């Protein structure tokens, strides 16, 4: 792994594990909430698609005429709203084929530039491919290059559509058809790739300078052309209605699909699998976030209690230290003088042992050394290494 990638990974890991993993827990909680919200939307869409009837073009007109006849009855209004979402199977054809405009001998269709195929939807995408090099001076593409790439426009897409319909195969002239309304639809389209070519970009002096100083430089241009050809069998799921006596289907924003080239059963299986993945992903991310956040809260709570306890212990220590410095509480003959070796302080080896530590109870230090130990950040007994809360003066009668 390059040096800049190691530094980036180390920075991300330190940020995620900061505050004992609280940042990572919040990120996992956000991912869990997003997964559960998507699971809710996907489950609702799955129920609607399962309830939606799959009809051919002639059957759709009969169903819409029946629903229109029942509109005046108020008891059937809610039933009509539920039956609006249907799945229609048909073959793609240009709307100009049924417009009864015999003056136009050429149908209003799109023609692919490279392959010459006729279509009703034409999408052309050009993607610029970049390459990286550390450069002659050893400069690497760090975060600046990463964010610069995201801001740079690498792909340009043009989408052209013409009005088209779905018809029943093998019938001419087409008496029954459904107009496909693409207004406001942002759903994926069942397009067919008819052209795919990668063209290299010739190097220039400016490209050499970009590579020399470690900047990204273009190396190729990927040109793709996708179409929805005439005569392709597809399915459409959405709201159906009759406008000016002509059936029309338009997309539903609550559904993840509008036009697709698989069967209803395959669509239901794929959507059910996606729903399960979102559910279990939300459960796993939520459980991990709860565990990590709980651990972070407990750790920080214990640290705060330890810090508060040390502050409380330091306050009486300072007041006791002032009393010791005044030398009004400790007689001189008890602090120094002829002291046996077994009664000397283990810290200074000069004064008598007068203070016992709490809670261990060891009497091994003079009062001055005991107070100095209490003022430490993590006071411990010099004999048993147990945490010291305070000390007490021992008087010999």
Tab-separated table of C-alpha atoms in Angstrom:
chain	number	residue	atom	x	y	z
A	1	UNK	CA	0.000	0.000	0.000
A	2	UNK	CA	1.447	3.444	-0.897
A	3	UNK	CA	2.454	5.844	1.850
A	4	UNK	CA	-0.377	8.313	1.251
A	5	UNK	CA	-2.956	5.525	1.350
A	6	UNK	CA	-1.502	4.280	4.648
A	7	UNK	CA	-1.680	7.786	6.081
A	8	UNK	CA	-5.273	8.162	4.896
A	9	UNK	CA	-6.266	4.797	6.385
A	10	UNK	CA	-4.578	5.697	9.687
A	11	UNK	CA	-6.381	9.052	9.781
A	12	UNK	CA	-9.758	7.445	9.093
A	13	UNK	CA	-9.210	4.741	11.733
A	14	UNK	CA	-8.158	7.289	14.363
A	15	UNK	CA	-11.193	9.421	13.594
A	16	UNK	CA	-13.548	6.427	13.762
A	17	UNK	CA	-12.088	5.172	17.066
A	18	UNK	CA	-11.954	8.569	18.740
A	19	UNK	CA	-13.874	8.989	22.001
A	20	UNK	CA	-13.563	5.224	22.567
A	21	UNK	CA	-15.382	4.448	19.298
A	22	UNK	CA	-18.255	6.914	19.735
A	23	UNK	CA	-17.755	8.337	16.220
A	24	UNK	CA	-17.845	4.833	14.738
A	25	UNK	CA	-20.987	4.053	16.741
A	26	UNK	CA	-22.746	7.165	15.457
A	27	UNK	CA	-21.773	6.293	11.864
A	28	UNK	CA	-23.128	2.744	12.278
A	29	UNK	CA	-26.322	4.118	13.829
A	30	UNK	CA	-26.786	6.410	10.813
A	31	UNK	CA	-26.260	3.462	8.461
A	32	UNK	CA	-28.780	1.402	10.464
A	33	UNK	CA	-31.419	4.134	10.274
A	34	UNK	CA	-30.874	4.527	6.529
A	35	UNK	CA	-31.141	0.761	5.999
A	36	UNK	CA	-34.364	0.525	8.006
A	37	UNK	CA	-35.920	3.468	6.151
A	38	UNK	CA	-35.021	1.869	2.823
A	39	UNK	CA	-36.378	-1.439	4.103
A	40	UNK	CA	-39.695	0.230	4.901
A	41	UNK	CA	-39.927	1.775	1.428
A	42	UNK	CA	-38.851	-1.473	-0.246
A	43	UNK	CA	-41.410	-3.512	1.736
A	44	UNK	CA	-44.195	-1.122	0.745
A	45	UNK	CA	-43.136	-1.328	-2.916
A	46	UNK	CA	-42.988	-5.132	-2.712
A	47	UNK	CA	-46.546	-5.323	-1.395
A	48	UNK	CA	-47.814	-3.028	-4.156
A	49	UNK	CA	-46.089	-5.007	-6.902
A	50	UNK	CA	-47.384	-8.308	-5.544
A	51	UNK	CA	-50.960	-6.977	-5.506
A	52	UNK	CA	-50.646	-5.396	-8.946
A	53	UNK	CA	-52.340	-7.477	-11.694
A	54	UNK	CA	-50.264	-8.373	-14.749
A	55	UNK	CA	-52.257	-7.649	-17.901
A	56	UNK	CA	-51.823	-7.491	-21.631
A	57	UNK	CA	-52.703	-4.381	-23.589
A	58	UNK	CA	-56.269	-5.452	-24.585
A	59	UNK	CA	-57.069	-6.620	-21.044
A	60	UNK	CA	-55.861	-3.316	-19.649
A	61	UNK	CA	-58.394	-1.324	-21.664
A	62	UNK	CA	-61.177	-3.586	-20.444
A	63	UNK	CA	-60.057	-3.148	-16.818
A	64	UNK	CA	-59.838	0.630	-17.101
A	65	UNK	CA	-63.274	0.856	-18.707
A	66	UNK	CA	-64.697	-1.224	-15.866
A	67	UNK	CA	-63.079	0.969	-13.216
A	68	UNK	CA	-64.295	4.089	-14.969
A	69	UNK	CA	-67.853	2.781	-14.891
A	70	UNK	CA	-67.565	2.186	-11.130
A	71	UNK	CA	-66.205	5.674	-10.342
A	72	UNK	CA	-69.602	7.199	-9.647
A	73	UNK	CA	-70.279	4.717	-6.820
A	74	UNK	CA	-68.662	6.071	-3.603
A	75	UNK	CA	-68.184	2.628	-2.063
A	76	UNK	CA	-65.850	1.582	-4.861
A	77	UNK	CA	-63.580	4.638	-4.709
A	78	UNK	CA	-60.973	3.109	-2.391
A	79	UNK	CA	-60.975	-0.139	-4.393
A	80	UNK	CA	-60.353	1.837	-7.560
A	81	UNK	CA	-57.354	3.604	-5.997
A	82	UNK	CA	-55.791	0.252	-5.110
A	83	UNK	CA	-56.335	-1.170	-8.612
A	84	UNK	CA	-54.672	1.767	-10.393
A	85	UNK	CA	-51.190	0.210	-10.090
A	86	UNK	CA	-50.940	-2.496	-12.752
A	87	UNK	CA	-48.214	-4.309	-14.691
A	88	UNK	CA	-48.596	-4.125	-18.478
A	89	UNK	CA	-46.736	-6.391	-20.883
A	90	UNK	CA	-46.206	-5.196	-24.429
A	91	UNK	CA	-43.854	-4.474	-27.311
A	92	UNK	CA	-42.160	-1.101	-27.794
A	93	UNK	CA	-43.307	0.929	-30.769
A	94	UNK	CA	-43.201	4.588	-31.764
A	95	UNK	CA	-46.300	6.638	-31.031
A	96	UNK	CA	-46.166	8.078	-34.530
A	97	UNK	CA	-47.213	4.640	-35.848
A	98	UNK	CA	-50.749	5.121	-34.463
A	99	UNK	CA	-51.137	8.890	-34.785
A	100	UNK	CA	-53.082	8.522	-38.065
A	101	UNK	CA	-50.773	11.027	-39.723
A	102	UNK	CA	-50.397	9.465	-43.139
A	103	UNK	CA	-48.628	12.521	-44.529
A	104	UNK	CA	-45.441	11.509	-42.740
A	105	UNK	CA	-43.840	8.505	-44.426
A	106	UNK	CA	-40.962	8.392	-41.931
A	107	UNK	CA	-41.942	7.456	-38.365
A	108	UNK	CA	-40.737	9.726	-35.585
A	109	UNK	CA	-38.004	7.508	-34.100
A	110	UNK	CA	-34.378	7.872	-33.022
A	111	UNK	CA	-31.485	6.274	-34.908
A	112	UNK	CA	-28.292	5.219	-33.155
A	113	UNK	CA	-25.307	7.098	-34.524
A	114	UNK	CA	-22.882	4.173	-34.597
A	115	UNK	CA	-25.050	1.083	-35.098
A	116	UNK	CA	-27.968	2.592	-37.024
A	117	UNK	CA	-30.615	0.804	-34.891
A	118	UNK	CA	-34.018	2.439	-34.484
A	119	UNK	CA	-35.078	3.269	-30.964
A	120	UNK	CA	-37.369	5.420	-28.831
A	121	UNK	CA	-34.783	6.152	-26.108
A	122	UNK	CA	-31.161	6.952	-26.900
A	123	UNK	CA	-28.544	7.449	-24.183
A	124	UNK	CA	-24.979	8.386	-25.021
A	125	UNK	CA	-22.318	8.501	-22.290
A	126	UNK	CA	-18.724	9.676	-22.523
A	127	UNK	CA	-16.476	8.899	-19.555
A	128	UNK	CA	-12.979	10.315	-19.187
A	129	UNK	CA	-10.547	7.874	-17.543
A	130	UNK	CA	-7.718	9.348	-15.475
A	131	UNK	CA	-4.405	7.910	-14.344
A	132	UNK	CA	-2.171	8.808	-11.387
A	133	UNK	CA	1.584	8.873	-10.911
A	134	UNK	CA	3.637	10.035	-7.935
A	135	UNK	CA	5.696	12.281	-10.112
A	136	UNK	CA	9.370	12.954	-10.530
A	137	UNK	CA	9.630	14.816	-7.222
A	138	UNK	CA	7.900	12.053	-5.239
A	139	UNK	CA	4.696	13.977	-4.651
A	140	UNK	CA	1.717	11.704	-4.024
A	141	UNK	CA	-1.973	12.236	-4.665
A	142	UNK	CA	-3.290	12.802	-1.154
A	143	UNK	CA	-6.701	14.021	0.027
A	144	UNK	CA	-6.432	17.009	-2.298
A	145	UNK	CA	-6.385	14.753	-5.348
A	146	UNK	CA	-9.195	12.576	-3.990
A	147	UNK	CA	-11.541	15.510	-3.398
A	148	UNK	CA	-10.422	17.125	-6.632
A	149	UNK	CA	-11.447	14.031	-8.581
A	150	UNK	CA	-14.945	14.057	-7.042
A	151	UNK	CA	-15.390	17.711	-7.962
A	152	UNK	CA	-14.158	17.215	-11.535
A	153	UNK	CA	-16.805	16.239	-14.058
A	154	UNK	CA	-15.622	12.896	-15.440
A	155	UNK	CA	-18.816	11.789	-17.180
A	156	UNK	CA	-21.204	13.477	-19.574
A	157	UNK	CA	-24.529	11.849	-20.430
A	158	UNK	CA	-27.125	12.873	-23.000
A	159	UNK	CA	-30.591	11.259	-22.993
A	160	UNK	CA	-33.046	11.639	-25.861
A	161	UNK	CA	-36.566	10.242	-25.912
A	162	UNK	CA	-39.526	10.291	-28.278
A	163	UNK	CA	-43.143	9.424	-27.421
A	164	UNK	CA	-43.641	5.661	-27.547
A	165	UNK	CA	-46.309	3.104	-26.770
A	166	UNK	CA	-46.707	-0.542	-25.804
A	167	UNK	CA	-48.652	-2.689	-28.251
A	168	UNK	CA	-49.749	-6.302	-28.486
A	169	UNK	CA	-47.444	-8.363	-30.684
A	170	UNK	CA	-48.615	-9.834	-33.988
A	171	UNK	CA	-51.480	-7.385	-34.586
A	172	UNK	CA	-51.716	-4.764	-37.309
A	173	UNK	CA	-53.128	-2.199	-37.408
A	174	UNK	CA	-52.735	-1.602	-33.713
A	175	UNK	CA	-56.175	-0.952	-32.273
A	176	UNK	CA	-55.150	-1.372	-28.617
A	177	UNK	CA	-52.071	0.325	-27.224
A	178	UNK	CA	-50.853	2.048	-24.063
A	179	UNK	CA	-49.016	5.369	-24.098
A	180	UNK	CA	-45.929	5.405	-21.849
A	181	UNK	CA	-45.620	8.707	-19.986
A	182	UNK	CA	-41.959	9.309	-19.048
A	183	UNK	CA	-42.522	12.708	-17.395
A	184	UNK	CA	-40.866	12.877	-13.967
A	185	UNK	CA	-39.501	9.334	-14.142
A	186	UNK	CA	-36.006	8.796	-12.705
A	187	UNK	CA	-36.180	5.017	-12.602
A	188	UNK	CA	-33.556	2.795	-14.270
A	189	UNK	CA	-34.312	1.918	-17.882
A	190	UNK	CA	-33.920	-1.494	-19.581
A	191	UNK	CA	-31.525	-0.186	-22.220
A	192	UNK	CA	-29.451	-2.289	-24.604
A	193	UNK	CA	-25.798	-1.432	-25.277
A	194	UNK	CA	-25.167	-1.125	-29.002
A	195	UNK	CA	-21.794	0.665	-28.967
A	196	UNK	CA	-18.877	0.480	-26.529
A	197	UNK	CA	-15.404	1.732	-27.402
A	198	UNK	CA	-12.404	3.021	-25.450
A	199	UNK	CA	-10.381	5.610	-27.341
A	200	UNK	CA	-6.884	6.530	-26.085
A	201	UNK	CA	-6.052	10.215	-25.627
A	202	UNK	CA	-2.836	11.461	-27.185
A	203	UNK	CA	-0.329	12.887	-24.728
A	204	UNK	CA	0.567	16.577	-24.896
A	205	UNK	CA	3.256	18.716	-23.238
A	206	UNK	CA	0.671	19.768	-20.646
A	207	UNK	CA	-0.003	16.082	-19.909
A	208	UNK	CA	3.700	15.559	-19.314
A	209	UNK	CA	3.741	18.434	-16.808
A	210	UNK	CA	0.700	16.992	-15.018
A	211	UNK	CA	2.406	13.610	-14.695
A	212	UNK	CA	5.693	15.217	-13.643
A	213	UNK	CA	4.158	17.025	-10.684
A	214	UNK	CA	1.959	14.114	-9.589
A	215	UNK	CA	-1.416	15.343	-10.883
A	216	UNK	CA	-4.058	13.202	-12.546
A	217	UNK	CA	-4.034	13.208	-16.320
A	218	UNK	CA	-6.522	11.740	-18.850
A	219	UNK	CA	-5.503	8.553	-20.635
A	220	UNK	CA	-8.687	7.466	-22.417
A	221	UNK	CA	-12.259	8.302	-23.377
A	222	UNK	CA	-14.927	5.607	-22.999
A	223	UNK	CA	-17.805	6.094	-25.425
A	224	UNK	CA	-21.046	4.144	-24.832
A	225	UNK	CA	-24.369	4.163	-26.621
A	226	UNK	CA	-27.495	2.511	-25.177
A	227	UNK	CA	-30.968	2.372	-26.682
A	228	UNK	CA	-34.465	1.073	-26.091
A	229	UNK	CA	-35.039	-0.486	-29.521
A	230	UNK	CA	-38.290	-0.900	-31.383
A	231	UNK	CA	-39.884	-4.326	-31.029
A	232	UNK	CA	-38.430	-5.083	-27.582
A	233	UNK	CA	-40.736	-6.843	-25.129
A	234	UNK	CA	-40.857	-5.051	-21.791
A	235	UNK	CA	-43.121	-4.664	-18.781
A	236	UNK	CA	-44.310	-1.391	-17.276
A	237	UNK	CA	-45.566	-0.982	-13.706
A	238	UNK	CA	-47.265	2.200	-12.561
A	239	UNK	CA	-50.483	4.190	-12.492
A	240	UNK	CA	-52.846	3.625	-15.403
A	241	UNK	CA	-55.611	5.960	-16.508
A	242	UNK	CA	-57.574	6.885	-19.619
A	243	UNK	CA	-56.931	10.294	-21.160
A	244	UNK	CA	-58.960	11.345	-24.170
A	245	UNK	CA	-60.040	7.733	-24.592
A	246	UNK	CA	-56.437	6.428	-24.749
A	247	UNK	CA	-54.880	4.309	-21.952
A	248	UNK	CA	-51.771	5.827	-20.422
A	249	UNK	CA	-49.298	4.516	-17.846
A	250	UNK	CA	-46.933	6.666	-15.803
A	251	UNK	CA	-44.349	5.938	-13.146
A	252	UNK	CA	-45.013	5.749	-9.417
A	253	UNK	CA	-42.418	7.447	-7.206
A	254	UNK	CA	-42.956	4.882	-4.424
A	255	UNK	CA	-41.853	2.019	-6.693
A	256	UNK	CA	-38.177	1.405	-7.549
A	257	UNK	CA	-39.023	0.265	-11.104
A	258	UNK	CA	-41.046	1.587	-14.004
A	259	UNK	CA	-39.866	-0.199	-17.160
A	260	UNK	CA	-38.157	-3.592	-16.850
A	261	UNK	CA	-37.396	-6.533	-19.133
A	262	UNK	CA	-37.895	-9.374	-16.632
A	263	UNK	CA	-41.047	-11.160	-15.532
A	264	UNK	CA	-43.119	-10.172	-12.530
A	265	UNK	CA	-41.987	-13.241	-10.594
A	266	UNK	CA	-38.311	-12.409	-11.145
A	267	UNK	CA	-38.947	-8.807	-10.142
A	268	UNK	CA	-40.675	-9.917	-6.924
A	269	UNK	CA	-37.827	-12.317	-6.088
A	270	UNK	CA	-35.163	-9.643	-6.630
A	271	UNK	CA	-37.088	-7.062	-4.594
A	272	UNK	CA	-37.749	-9.565	-1.770
A	273	UNK	CA	-34.028	-10.413	-1.603
A	274	UNK	CA	-33.137	-6.714	-1.491
A	275	UNK	CA	-35.681	-6.209	1.293
A	276	UNK	CA	-34.143	-8.999	3.394
A	277	UNK	CA	-30.650	-7.578	2.889
A	278	UNK	CA	-31.822	-4.135	4.041
A	279	UNK	CA	-33.594	-5.611	7.089
A	280	UNK	CA	-30.648	-7.705	8.280
A	281	UNK	CA	-28.239	-4.909	7.459
A	282	UNK	CA	-30.227	-2.518	9.637
A	283	UNK	CA	-30.375	-5.072	12.475
A	284	UNK	CA	-26.626	-5.802	12.332
A	285	UNK	CA	-25.608	-2.143	12.064
A	286	UNK	CA	-28.039	-1.186	14.830
A	287	UNK	CA	-26.744	-3.899	17.184
A	288	UNK	CA	-23.125	-2.928	16.541
A	289	UNK	CA	-23.877	0.757	17.074
A	290	UNK	CA	-25.696	0.071	20.359
A	291	UNK	CA	-22.798	-2.044	21.645
A	292	UNK	CA	-20.105	0.443	20.602
A	293	UNK	CA	-22.000	3.475	21.896
A	294	UNK	CA	-22.747	1.690	25.184
A	295	UNK	CA	-19.074	0.825	25.609
A	296	UNK	CA	-18.054	4.408	24.816
A	297	UNK	CA	-20.584	5.846	27.294
A	298	UNK	CA	-19.441	3.528	30.101
A	299	UNK	CA	-15.760	4.224	29.455
A	300	UNK	CA	-16.196	7.996	29.380
A	301	UNK	CA	-18.482	7.899	32.426
A	302	UNK	CA	-15.839	5.997	34.432
A	303	UNK	CA	-13.153	8.416	33.307
A	304	UNK	CA	-15.261	11.354	34.383
A	305	UNK	CA	-15.886	9.777	37.820
A	306	UNK	CA	-12.170	9.099	38.295
A	307	UNK	CA	-11.335	12.653	37.318
A	308	UNK	CA	-13.950	14.028	39.742
A	309	UNK	CA	-12.689	11.798	42.541
A	310	UNK	CA	-9.098	12.929	42.017
A	311	UNK	CA	-10.205	16.548	42.133
A	312	UNK	CA	-11.998	15.967	45.412
A	313	UNK	CA	-8.963	14.224	46.890
A	314	UNK	CA	-6.580	16.947	45.810
A	315	UNK	CA	-8.500	19.693	47.620
A	316	UNK	CA	-8.036	18.343	51.201
A	317	UNK	CA	-4.473	17.392	50.284
A	318	UNK	CA	-3.607	21.000	49.516
A	319	UNK	CA	-5.127	22.226	52.763
A	320	UNK	CA	-3.237	19.586	54.739
A	321	UNK	CA	-0.053	20.494	52.928
A	322	UNK	CA	-0.430	24.102	54.019
A	323	UNK	CA	-0.746	22.982	57.598
A	324	UNK	CA	2.389	20.865	57.298
A	325	UNK	CA	4.340	23.723	55.791
A	326	UNK	CA	3.444	25.918	58.723
A	327	UNK	CA	5.070	23.270	61.009
A	328	UNK	CA	2.543	24.016	63.720
A	329	UNK	CA	1.091	20.522	63.818
A	330	UNK	CA	4.240	18.391	63.735
A	331	UNK	CA	6.686	18.577	66.619
A	332	UNK	CA	10.333	18.712	65.639
A	333	UNK	CA	11.322	15.769	67.840
A	334	UNK	CA	8.812	13.531	65.995
A	335	UNK	CA	9.980	14.523	62.516
A	336	UNK	CA	13.674	14.104	62.969
A	337	UNK	CA	16.171	12.976	65.526
A	338	UNK	CA	17.385	9.624	66.712
A	339	UNK	CA	15.070	7.279	64.730
A	340	UNK	CA	15.588	3.558	64.457
A	341	UNK	CA	16.158	2.094	60.983
A	342	UNK	CA	12.869	0.189	61.057
A	343	UNK	CA	10.913	3.401	61.704
A	344	UNK	CA	12.369	5.543	58.893
A	345	UNK	CA	10.215	6.710	55.977
A	346	UNK	CA	10.715	4.487	52.925
A	347	UNK	CA	10.665	7.521	50.640
A	348	UNK	CA	13.042	10.066	52.192
A	349	UNK	CA	14.831	7.757	54.725
A	350	UNK	CA	15.156	10.772	57.070
A	351	UNK	CA	11.940	11.201	59.064
A	352	UNK	CA	9.796	8.957	61.201
A	353	UNK	CA	6.849	6.982	59.808
A	354	UNK	CA	3.774	8.901	60.928
A	355	UNK	CA	1.079	8.558	58.189
A	356	UNK	CA	-0.914	5.471	57.206
A	357	UNK	CA	-2.514	5.144	53.793
A	358	UNK	CA	-6.228	4.516	53.298
A	359	UNK	CA	-7.569	1.963	52.466
A	360	UNK	CA	-4.511	-0.360	52.538
A	361	UNK	CA	-3.379	0.829	56.038
A	362	UNK	CA	0.386	0.657	55.457
A	363	UNK	CA	2.405	2.882	57.840
A	364	UNK	CA	5.560	3.393	55.769
A	365	UNK	CA	5.874	7.142	55.104
A	366	UNK	CA	6.300	10.368	56.991
A	367	UNK	CA	3.535	12.905	56.775
A	368	UNK	CA	5.257	15.080	54.172
A	369	UNK	CA	5.996	12.182	51.791
A	370	UNK	CA	2.469	10.819	52.271
A	371	UNK	CA	0.993	14.173	51.245
A	372	UNK	CA	3.278	14.342	48.219
A	373	UNK	CA	2.084	10.870	47.132
A	374	UNK	CA	-1.563	11.960	47.492
A	375	UNK	CA	-0.980	14.917	45.167
A	376	UNK	CA	0.097	12.616	42.313
A	377	UNK	CA	-2.224	11.982	39.373
A	378	UNK	CA	-2.612	8.293	40.222
A	379	UNK	CA	-1.549	7.896	43.888
A	380	UNK	CA	-0.468	4.384	44.863
A	381	UNK	CA	0.950	2.877	48.040
A	382	UNK	CA	4.745	2.337	47.678
A	383	UNK	CA	4.435	-1.120	49.295
A	384	UNK	CA	1.346	-2.837	47.842
A	385	UNK	CA	0.734	-0.490	44.848
A	386	UNK	CA	-2.932	-0.183	45.779
A	387	UNK	CA	-4.718	3.038	44.883
A	388	UNK	CA	-4.550	5.560	47.755
A	389	UNK	CA	-7.591	7.649	48.611
A	390	UNK	CA	-6.107	9.574	51.541
A	391	UNK	CA	-3.741	9.270	54.533
A	392	UNK	CA	-4.166	9.601	58.290
A	393	UNK	CA	-1.734	10.832	60.975
A	394	UNK	CA	-0.830	8.136	63.524
A	395	UNK	CA	-0.002	9.245	67.081
A	396	UNK	CA	1.985	7.046	69.531
A	397	UNK	CA	0.736	7.328	73.121
